[in-house]
Short mmCIF file of C-alpha atoms and ligand atoms in Angstrom, two decimals:
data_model
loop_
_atom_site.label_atom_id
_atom_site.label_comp_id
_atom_site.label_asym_id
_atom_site.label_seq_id
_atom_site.Cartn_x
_atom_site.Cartn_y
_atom_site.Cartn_z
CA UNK A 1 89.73 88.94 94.49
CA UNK A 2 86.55 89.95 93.27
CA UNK A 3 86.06 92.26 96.60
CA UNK A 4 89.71 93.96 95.19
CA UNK A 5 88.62 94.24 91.83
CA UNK A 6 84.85 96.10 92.69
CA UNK A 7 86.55 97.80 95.05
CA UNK A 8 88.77 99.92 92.24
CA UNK A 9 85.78 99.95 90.00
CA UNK A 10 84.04 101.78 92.72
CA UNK A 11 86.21 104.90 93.11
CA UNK A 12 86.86 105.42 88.85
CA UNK A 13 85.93 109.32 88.51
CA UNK A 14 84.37 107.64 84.63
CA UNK A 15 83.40 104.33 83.24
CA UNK A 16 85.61 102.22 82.07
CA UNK A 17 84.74 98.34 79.97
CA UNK A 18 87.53 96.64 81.27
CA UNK A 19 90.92 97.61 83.52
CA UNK A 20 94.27 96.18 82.68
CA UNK A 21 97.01 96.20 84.45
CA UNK A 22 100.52 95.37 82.78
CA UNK A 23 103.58 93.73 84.43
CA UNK A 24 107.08 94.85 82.92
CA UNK A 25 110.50 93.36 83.94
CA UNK A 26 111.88 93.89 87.45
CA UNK A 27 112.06 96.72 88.71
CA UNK A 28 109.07 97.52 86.86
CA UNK A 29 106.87 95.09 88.01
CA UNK A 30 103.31 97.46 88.82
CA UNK A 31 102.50 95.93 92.25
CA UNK A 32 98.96 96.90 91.52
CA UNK A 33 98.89 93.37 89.57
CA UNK A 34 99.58 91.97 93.10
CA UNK A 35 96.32 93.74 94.72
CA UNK A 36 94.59 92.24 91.79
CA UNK A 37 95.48 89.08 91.65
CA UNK A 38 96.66 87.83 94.93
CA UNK A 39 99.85 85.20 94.13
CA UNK A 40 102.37 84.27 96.87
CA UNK A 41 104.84 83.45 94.83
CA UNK A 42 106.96 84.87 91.41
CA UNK A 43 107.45 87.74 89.30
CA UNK A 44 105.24 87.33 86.51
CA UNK A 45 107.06 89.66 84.02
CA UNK A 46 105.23 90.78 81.56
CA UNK A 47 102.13 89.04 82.88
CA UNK A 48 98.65 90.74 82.62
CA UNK A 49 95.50 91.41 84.72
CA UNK A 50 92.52 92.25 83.17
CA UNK A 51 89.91 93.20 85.61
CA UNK A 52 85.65 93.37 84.65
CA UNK A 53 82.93 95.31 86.20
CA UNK A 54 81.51 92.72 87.71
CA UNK A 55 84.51 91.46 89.68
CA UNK A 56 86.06 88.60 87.31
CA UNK A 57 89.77 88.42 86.99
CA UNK A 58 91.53 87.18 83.99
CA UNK A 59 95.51 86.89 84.08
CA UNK A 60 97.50 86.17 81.53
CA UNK A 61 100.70 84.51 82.23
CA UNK A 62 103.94 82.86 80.63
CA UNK A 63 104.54 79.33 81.41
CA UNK A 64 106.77 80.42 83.52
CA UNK A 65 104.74 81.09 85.99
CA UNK A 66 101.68 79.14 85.41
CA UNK A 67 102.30 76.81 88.30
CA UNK A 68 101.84 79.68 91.14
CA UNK A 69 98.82 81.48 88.93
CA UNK A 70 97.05 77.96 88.99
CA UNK A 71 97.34 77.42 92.14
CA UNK A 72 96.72 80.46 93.18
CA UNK A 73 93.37 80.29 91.15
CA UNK A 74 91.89 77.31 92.88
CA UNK A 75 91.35 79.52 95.68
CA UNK A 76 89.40 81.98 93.72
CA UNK A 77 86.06 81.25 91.49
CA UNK A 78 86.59 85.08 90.05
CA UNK A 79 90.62 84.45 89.38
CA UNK A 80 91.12 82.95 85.41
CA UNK A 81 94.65 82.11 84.25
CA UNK A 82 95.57 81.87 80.92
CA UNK A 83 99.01 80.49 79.85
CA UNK A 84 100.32 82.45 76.64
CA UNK A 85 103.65 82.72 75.15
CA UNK A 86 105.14 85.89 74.58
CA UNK A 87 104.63 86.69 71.55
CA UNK A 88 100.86 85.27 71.93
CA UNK A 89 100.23 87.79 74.93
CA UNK A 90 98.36 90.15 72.55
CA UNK A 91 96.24 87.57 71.30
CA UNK A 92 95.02 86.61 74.43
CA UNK A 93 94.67 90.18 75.80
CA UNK A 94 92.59 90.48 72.83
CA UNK A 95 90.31 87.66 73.61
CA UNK A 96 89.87 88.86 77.90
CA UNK A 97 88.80 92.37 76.11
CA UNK A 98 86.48 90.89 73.72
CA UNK A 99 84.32 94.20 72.23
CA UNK A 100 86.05 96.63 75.14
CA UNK A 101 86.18 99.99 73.82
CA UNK A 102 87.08 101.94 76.94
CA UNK A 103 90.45 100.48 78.81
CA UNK A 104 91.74 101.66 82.08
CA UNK A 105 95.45 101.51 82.32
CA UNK A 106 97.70 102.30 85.40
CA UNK A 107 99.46 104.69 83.74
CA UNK A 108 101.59 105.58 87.02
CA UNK A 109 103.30 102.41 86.03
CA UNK A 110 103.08 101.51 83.23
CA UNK A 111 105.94 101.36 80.95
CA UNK A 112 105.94 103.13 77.39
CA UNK A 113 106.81 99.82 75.82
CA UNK A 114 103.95 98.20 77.12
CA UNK A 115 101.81 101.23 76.42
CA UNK A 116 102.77 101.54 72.49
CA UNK A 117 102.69 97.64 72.54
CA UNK A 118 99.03 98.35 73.56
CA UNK A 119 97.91 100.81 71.29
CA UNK A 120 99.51 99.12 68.20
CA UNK A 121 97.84 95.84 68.94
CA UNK A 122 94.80 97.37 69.90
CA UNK A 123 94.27 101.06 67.38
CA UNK A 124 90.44 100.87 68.05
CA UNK A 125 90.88 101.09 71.87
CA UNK A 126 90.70 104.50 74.05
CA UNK A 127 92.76 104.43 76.95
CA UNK A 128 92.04 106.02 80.40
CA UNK A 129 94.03 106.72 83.59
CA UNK A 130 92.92 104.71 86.27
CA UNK A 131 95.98 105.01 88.70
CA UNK A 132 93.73 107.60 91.11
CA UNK A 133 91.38 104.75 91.49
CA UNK A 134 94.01 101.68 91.80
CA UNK A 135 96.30 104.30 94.59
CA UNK A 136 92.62 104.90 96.92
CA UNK A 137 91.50 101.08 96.45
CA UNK A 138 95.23 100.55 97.50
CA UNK A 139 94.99 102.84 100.24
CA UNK A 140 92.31 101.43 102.33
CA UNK A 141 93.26 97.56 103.37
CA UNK A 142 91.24 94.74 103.80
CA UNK A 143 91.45 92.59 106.26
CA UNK A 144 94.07 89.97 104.87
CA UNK A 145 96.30 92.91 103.79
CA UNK A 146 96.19 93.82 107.21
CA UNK A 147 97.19 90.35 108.80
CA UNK A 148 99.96 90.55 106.80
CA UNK A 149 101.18 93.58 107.55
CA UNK A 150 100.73 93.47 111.06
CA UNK A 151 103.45 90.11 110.72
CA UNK A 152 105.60 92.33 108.51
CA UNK A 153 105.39 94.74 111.62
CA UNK A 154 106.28 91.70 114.06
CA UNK A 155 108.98 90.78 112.19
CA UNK A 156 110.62 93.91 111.84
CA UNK A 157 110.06 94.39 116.07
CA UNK A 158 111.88 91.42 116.82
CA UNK A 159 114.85 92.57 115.03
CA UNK A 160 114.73 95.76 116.28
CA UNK A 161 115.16 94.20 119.50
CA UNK A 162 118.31 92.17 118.79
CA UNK A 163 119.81 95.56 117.28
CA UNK A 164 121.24 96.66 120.38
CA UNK A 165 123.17 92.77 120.84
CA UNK A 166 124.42 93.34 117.43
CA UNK A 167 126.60 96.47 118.72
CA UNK A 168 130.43 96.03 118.84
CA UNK A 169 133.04 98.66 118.12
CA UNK A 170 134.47 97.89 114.93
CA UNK A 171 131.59 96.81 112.86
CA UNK A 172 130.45 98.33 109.87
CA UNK A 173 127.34 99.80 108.80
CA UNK A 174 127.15 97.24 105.85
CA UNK A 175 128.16 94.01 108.68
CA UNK A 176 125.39 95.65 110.46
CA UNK A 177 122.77 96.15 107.65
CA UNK A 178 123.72 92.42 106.68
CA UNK A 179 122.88 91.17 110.26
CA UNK A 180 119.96 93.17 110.19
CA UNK A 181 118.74 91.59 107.06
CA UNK A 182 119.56 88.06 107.50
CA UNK A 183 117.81 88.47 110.82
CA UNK A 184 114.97 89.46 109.57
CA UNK A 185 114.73 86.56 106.95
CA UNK A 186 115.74 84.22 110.42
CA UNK A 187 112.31 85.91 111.60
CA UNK A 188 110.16 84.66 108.91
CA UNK A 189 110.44 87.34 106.25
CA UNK A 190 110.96 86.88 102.50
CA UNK A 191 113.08 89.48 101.72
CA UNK A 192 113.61 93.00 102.61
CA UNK A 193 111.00 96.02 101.84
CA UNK A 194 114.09 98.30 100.80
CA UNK A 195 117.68 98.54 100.94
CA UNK A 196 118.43 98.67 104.56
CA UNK A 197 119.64 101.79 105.71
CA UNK A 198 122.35 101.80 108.73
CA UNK A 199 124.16 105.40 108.99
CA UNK A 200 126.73 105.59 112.07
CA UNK A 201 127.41 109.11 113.83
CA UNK A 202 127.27 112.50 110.70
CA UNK A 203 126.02 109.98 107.97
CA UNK A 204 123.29 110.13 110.10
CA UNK A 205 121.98 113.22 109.47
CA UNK A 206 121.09 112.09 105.86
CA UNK A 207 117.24 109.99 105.84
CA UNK A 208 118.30 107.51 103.22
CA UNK A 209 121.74 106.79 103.48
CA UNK A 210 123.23 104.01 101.98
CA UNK A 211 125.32 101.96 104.34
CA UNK A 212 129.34 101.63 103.65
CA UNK A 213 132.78 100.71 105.09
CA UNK A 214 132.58 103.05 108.25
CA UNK A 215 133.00 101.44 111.58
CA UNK A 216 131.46 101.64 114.49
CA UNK A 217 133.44 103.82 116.99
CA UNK A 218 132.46 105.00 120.80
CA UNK A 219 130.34 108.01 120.51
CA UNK A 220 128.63 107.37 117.31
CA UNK A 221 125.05 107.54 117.18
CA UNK A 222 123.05 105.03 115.30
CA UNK A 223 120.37 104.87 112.94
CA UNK A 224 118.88 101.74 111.51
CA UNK A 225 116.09 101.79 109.31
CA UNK A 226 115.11 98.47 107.43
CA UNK A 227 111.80 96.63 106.77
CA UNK A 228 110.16 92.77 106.04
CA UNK A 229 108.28 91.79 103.28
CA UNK A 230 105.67 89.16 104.62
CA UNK A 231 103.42 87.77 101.63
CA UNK A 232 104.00 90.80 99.23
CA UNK A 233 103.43 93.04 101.96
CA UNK A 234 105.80 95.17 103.66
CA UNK A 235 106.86 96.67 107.37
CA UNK A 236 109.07 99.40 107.68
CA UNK A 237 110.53 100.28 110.86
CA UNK A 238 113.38 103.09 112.49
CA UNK A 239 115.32 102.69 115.73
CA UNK A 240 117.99 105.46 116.58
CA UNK A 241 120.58 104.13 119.20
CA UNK A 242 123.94 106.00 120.99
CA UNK A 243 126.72 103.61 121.04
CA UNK A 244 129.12 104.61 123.64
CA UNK A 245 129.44 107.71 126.86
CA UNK A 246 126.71 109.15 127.34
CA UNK A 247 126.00 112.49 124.93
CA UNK A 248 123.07 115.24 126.71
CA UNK A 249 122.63 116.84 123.13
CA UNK A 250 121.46 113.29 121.20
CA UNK A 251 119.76 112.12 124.45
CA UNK A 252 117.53 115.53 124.08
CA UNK A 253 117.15 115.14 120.40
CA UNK A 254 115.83 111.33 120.91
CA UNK A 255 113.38 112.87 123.58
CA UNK A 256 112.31 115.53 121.00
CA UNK A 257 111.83 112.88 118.25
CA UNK A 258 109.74 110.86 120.91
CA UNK A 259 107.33 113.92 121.60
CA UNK A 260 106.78 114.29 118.03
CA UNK A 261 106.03 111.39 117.42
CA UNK A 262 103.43 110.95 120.31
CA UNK A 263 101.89 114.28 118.81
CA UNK A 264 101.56 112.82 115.47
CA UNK A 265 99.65 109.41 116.82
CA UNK A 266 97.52 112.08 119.02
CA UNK A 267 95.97 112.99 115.70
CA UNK A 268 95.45 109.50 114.07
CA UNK A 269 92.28 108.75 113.44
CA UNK A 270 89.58 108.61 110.91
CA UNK A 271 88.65 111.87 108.91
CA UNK A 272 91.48 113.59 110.44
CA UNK A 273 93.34 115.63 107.08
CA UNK A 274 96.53 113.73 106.77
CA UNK A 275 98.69 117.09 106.89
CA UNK A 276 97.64 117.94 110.68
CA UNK A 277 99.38 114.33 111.46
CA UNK A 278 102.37 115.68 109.94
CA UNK A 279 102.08 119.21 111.41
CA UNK A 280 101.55 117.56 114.84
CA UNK A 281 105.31 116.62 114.83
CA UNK A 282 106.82 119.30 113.02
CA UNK A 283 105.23 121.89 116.04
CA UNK A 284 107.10 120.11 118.71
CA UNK A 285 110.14 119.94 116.60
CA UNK A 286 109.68 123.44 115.61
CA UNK A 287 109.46 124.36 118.64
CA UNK A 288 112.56 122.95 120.17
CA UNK A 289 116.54 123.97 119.47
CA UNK A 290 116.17 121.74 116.45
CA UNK A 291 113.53 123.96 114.14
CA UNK A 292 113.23 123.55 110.60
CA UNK A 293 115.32 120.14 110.88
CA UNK A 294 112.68 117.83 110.02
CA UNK A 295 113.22 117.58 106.23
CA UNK A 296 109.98 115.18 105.30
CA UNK A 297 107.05 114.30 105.81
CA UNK A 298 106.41 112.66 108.94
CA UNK A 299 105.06 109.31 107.18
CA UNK A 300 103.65 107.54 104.02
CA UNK A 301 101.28 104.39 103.73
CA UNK A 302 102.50 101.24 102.82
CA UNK A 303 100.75 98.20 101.73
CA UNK A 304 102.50 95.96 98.98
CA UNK A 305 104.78 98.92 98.25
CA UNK A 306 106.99 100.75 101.19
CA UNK A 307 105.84 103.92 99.25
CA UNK A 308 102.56 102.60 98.42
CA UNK A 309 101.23 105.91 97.03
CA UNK A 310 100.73 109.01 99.41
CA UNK A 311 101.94 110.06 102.71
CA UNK A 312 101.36 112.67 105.48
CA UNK A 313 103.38 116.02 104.21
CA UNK A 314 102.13 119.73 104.89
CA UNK A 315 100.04 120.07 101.94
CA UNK A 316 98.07 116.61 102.30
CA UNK A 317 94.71 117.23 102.36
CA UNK A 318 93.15 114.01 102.31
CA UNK A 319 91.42 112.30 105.26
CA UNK A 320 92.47 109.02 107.12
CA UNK A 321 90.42 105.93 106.77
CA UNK A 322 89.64 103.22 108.62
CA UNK A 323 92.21 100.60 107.27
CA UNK A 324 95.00 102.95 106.22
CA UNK A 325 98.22 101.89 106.97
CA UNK A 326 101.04 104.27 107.64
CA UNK A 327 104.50 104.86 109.02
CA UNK A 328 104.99 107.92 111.26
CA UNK A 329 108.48 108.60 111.44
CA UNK A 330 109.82 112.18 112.88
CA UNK A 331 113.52 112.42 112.76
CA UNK A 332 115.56 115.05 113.14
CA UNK A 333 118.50 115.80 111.18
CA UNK A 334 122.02 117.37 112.33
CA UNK A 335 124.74 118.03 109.45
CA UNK A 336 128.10 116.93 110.58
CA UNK A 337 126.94 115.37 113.93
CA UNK A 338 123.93 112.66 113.04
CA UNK A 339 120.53 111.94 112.89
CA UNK A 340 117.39 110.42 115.21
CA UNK A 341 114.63 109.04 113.35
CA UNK A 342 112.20 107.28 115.20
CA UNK A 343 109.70 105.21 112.64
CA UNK A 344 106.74 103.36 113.55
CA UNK A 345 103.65 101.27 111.41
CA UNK A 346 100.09 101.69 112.17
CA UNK A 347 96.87 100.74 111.19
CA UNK A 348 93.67 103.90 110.94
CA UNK A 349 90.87 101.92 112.95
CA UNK A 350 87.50 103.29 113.82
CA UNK A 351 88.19 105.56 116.75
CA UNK A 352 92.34 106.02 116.65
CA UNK A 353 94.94 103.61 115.57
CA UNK A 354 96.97 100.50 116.25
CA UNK A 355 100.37 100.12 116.54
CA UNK A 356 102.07 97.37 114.42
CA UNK A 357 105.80 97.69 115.57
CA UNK A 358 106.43 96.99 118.81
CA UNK A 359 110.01 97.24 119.38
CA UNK A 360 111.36 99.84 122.12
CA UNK A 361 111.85 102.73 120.91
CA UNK A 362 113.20 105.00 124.09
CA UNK A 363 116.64 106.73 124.14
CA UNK A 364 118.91 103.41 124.32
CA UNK A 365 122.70 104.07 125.31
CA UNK A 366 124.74 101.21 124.36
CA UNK A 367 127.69 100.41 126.15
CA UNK A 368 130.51 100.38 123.94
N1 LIG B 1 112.78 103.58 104.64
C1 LIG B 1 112.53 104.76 103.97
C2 LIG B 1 111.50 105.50 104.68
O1 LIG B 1 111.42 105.41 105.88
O2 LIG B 1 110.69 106.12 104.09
MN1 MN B 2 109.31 105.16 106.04
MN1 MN B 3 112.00 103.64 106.95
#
């Protein structure tokens, strides 16, 4: 991980001796400890990464966990694991510093219990914010980040393309979420990159509904939004379907949400400003019967997070990179009648993009 761990060091705006990064419990694990330190396997609560200048690694673990950080070590020269207790974690994050004076901490997630742990242990230290540097190291992926997101991607196609053989009248959004997860796990995945969103006919209209007890009923449209995590790293993927007759108003919204969409991937590619990506899309949906009814930004990157740290929104005024990952999903959103979102992953490369999802994403009637 050395390449990871220059690569951070590289974009700090000031010096820093040493970096550490500090796991909490789940759901505050800070998955910047997984770009660092690159383990298959485990949790590692309340495990740390201390990261030097010149690319060495030292993690300190519980024996819980030892197994996977060993292993995973073999791989690496740079990686060092050291097996502490608890209550011996300070200790050893003591001994990694050695005479640090300056610390980098990602104080985006770090938790205030590990922070005044931190400064109690260690009074002498000065601590900096290096989260700006950790999100833009993030931001750009290398080449195995990118293999496994691109199988993330796959898996997350070939579920969207059982989705329509899933359709029955009667089912409910959380049987359907359910299928939709187990099928992705059936596909190779390890788990799912958020809770999977499945919103039949008006609960549609809402981006990040949670699924319930409705059932599926002729007429209802459809959307499913759900995504893989392959290795650590994560897909995340939207198909809109119509179950039932045939309905001229959500047929022209899907078209709509297709045209936007094609805008936005006109403008991928590297040193375009990521806000012209999102107000690509937002001009053909501003310009249809549906203005003003996208309500977000047409896409965020992900990497080992499915909000792994900035997105494209009006205001976003950084450039794309060769390497950047991101969703662009348009959707537009009708109150009491439902939703089309349309959500795909791609890679920045040197000239345009890639796709990573593959599944179909036309207008796609069901018969009911
Ligand atoms: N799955 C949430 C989103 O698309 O951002
Ligand atoms: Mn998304
Ligand atoms: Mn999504």
């Amino acid at each position: 991980m050395k390449d990871r761990v220059r690569k951070v060091f590289e974009r700090l705006d000031a010096p820093v001796d040493a970096l550490l990064v500090a796991n909490s419990v789940e759901p505050h694990l800070d998955l910047s400890f997984f770009y660092l330190f690159d383990v298959p396997s485990g949790l590692f609560e309340g495990s740390v990464a201390v990261a030097h200048a010149d690319g060495e690694l030292d993690v300190i673990t519980s024996p819980l966990e030892a197994q996977s950080a060993e292993e995973a070590a073999k791989h690496d020269p740079h990686v060092h694991v050291h097996t502490a207790e608890r209550d011996a974690t300070e200790a050893a994050i003591a001994q990694r510093l050695d005479g640090a004076g300056t610390i980098g901490l990602n104080f985006a997630e770090l938790t205030h219990a590990w922070a005044t742990r931190l400064a109690s242990a260690r009074p002498q230290s000065r601590w900096v914010d290096v989260s700006a540097a950790l999100r833009k190291a993030r931001s750009t992926k290398d080449a195995a980040e990118i293999e496994r997101l691109r199988r993330a991607a796959e898996i997350g196609s070939n579920v969207g393309r059982e989705i329509p053989s899933l359709l029955r009248p009667g089912i409910t959004e959380l049987e359907l979420a359910a299928e939709i997860e187990y099928r992705m796990n059936r596909h190779g995945a390890n788990g799912r990159s958020f809770s999977t969103i499945v919103a039949f006919g008006p609960h549609g209209a809402e981006p990040h509904f949670q699924p319930g007890d409705a059932r599926l009923a002729p007429g209802a449209s459809i959307v499913c939004d759900y995504g893989a995590i392959h290795r650590r790293y994560v897909s995340d993927i939207t198909r809109s379907f119509r179950f039932g007759p045939r309905d001229d108003e959500m047929r022209a919204v899907h078209e709509t949400v297709e045209r936007a969409q094609q805008a936005a991937f006109a403008k991928i590619r590297p040193g375009t400003p990521a806000r012209e990506v999102h107000l690509a899309a937002a001009a053909v949906i501003d310009a249809s019967p549906y203005k003003g009814r996208l309500i977000h930004g047409v896409g965020h990157s992900i990497g080992l997070a499915v909000h792994d740290g900035w997105g494209y929104g009006p205001k976003a005024d950084d450039a794309l990179e060769e390497g950047m990952v991101f969703t662009v999903e348009p959707g537009i959103y009708l109150p009491g009648k439902g939703g089309v979102r349309i959500e795909d992953d791609i890679v920045v490369t040197h000239d345009g993009y890639e796709l990573l999802t593959t599944a179909p994403r036309g207008y796609l009637e069901v018969a009911a």
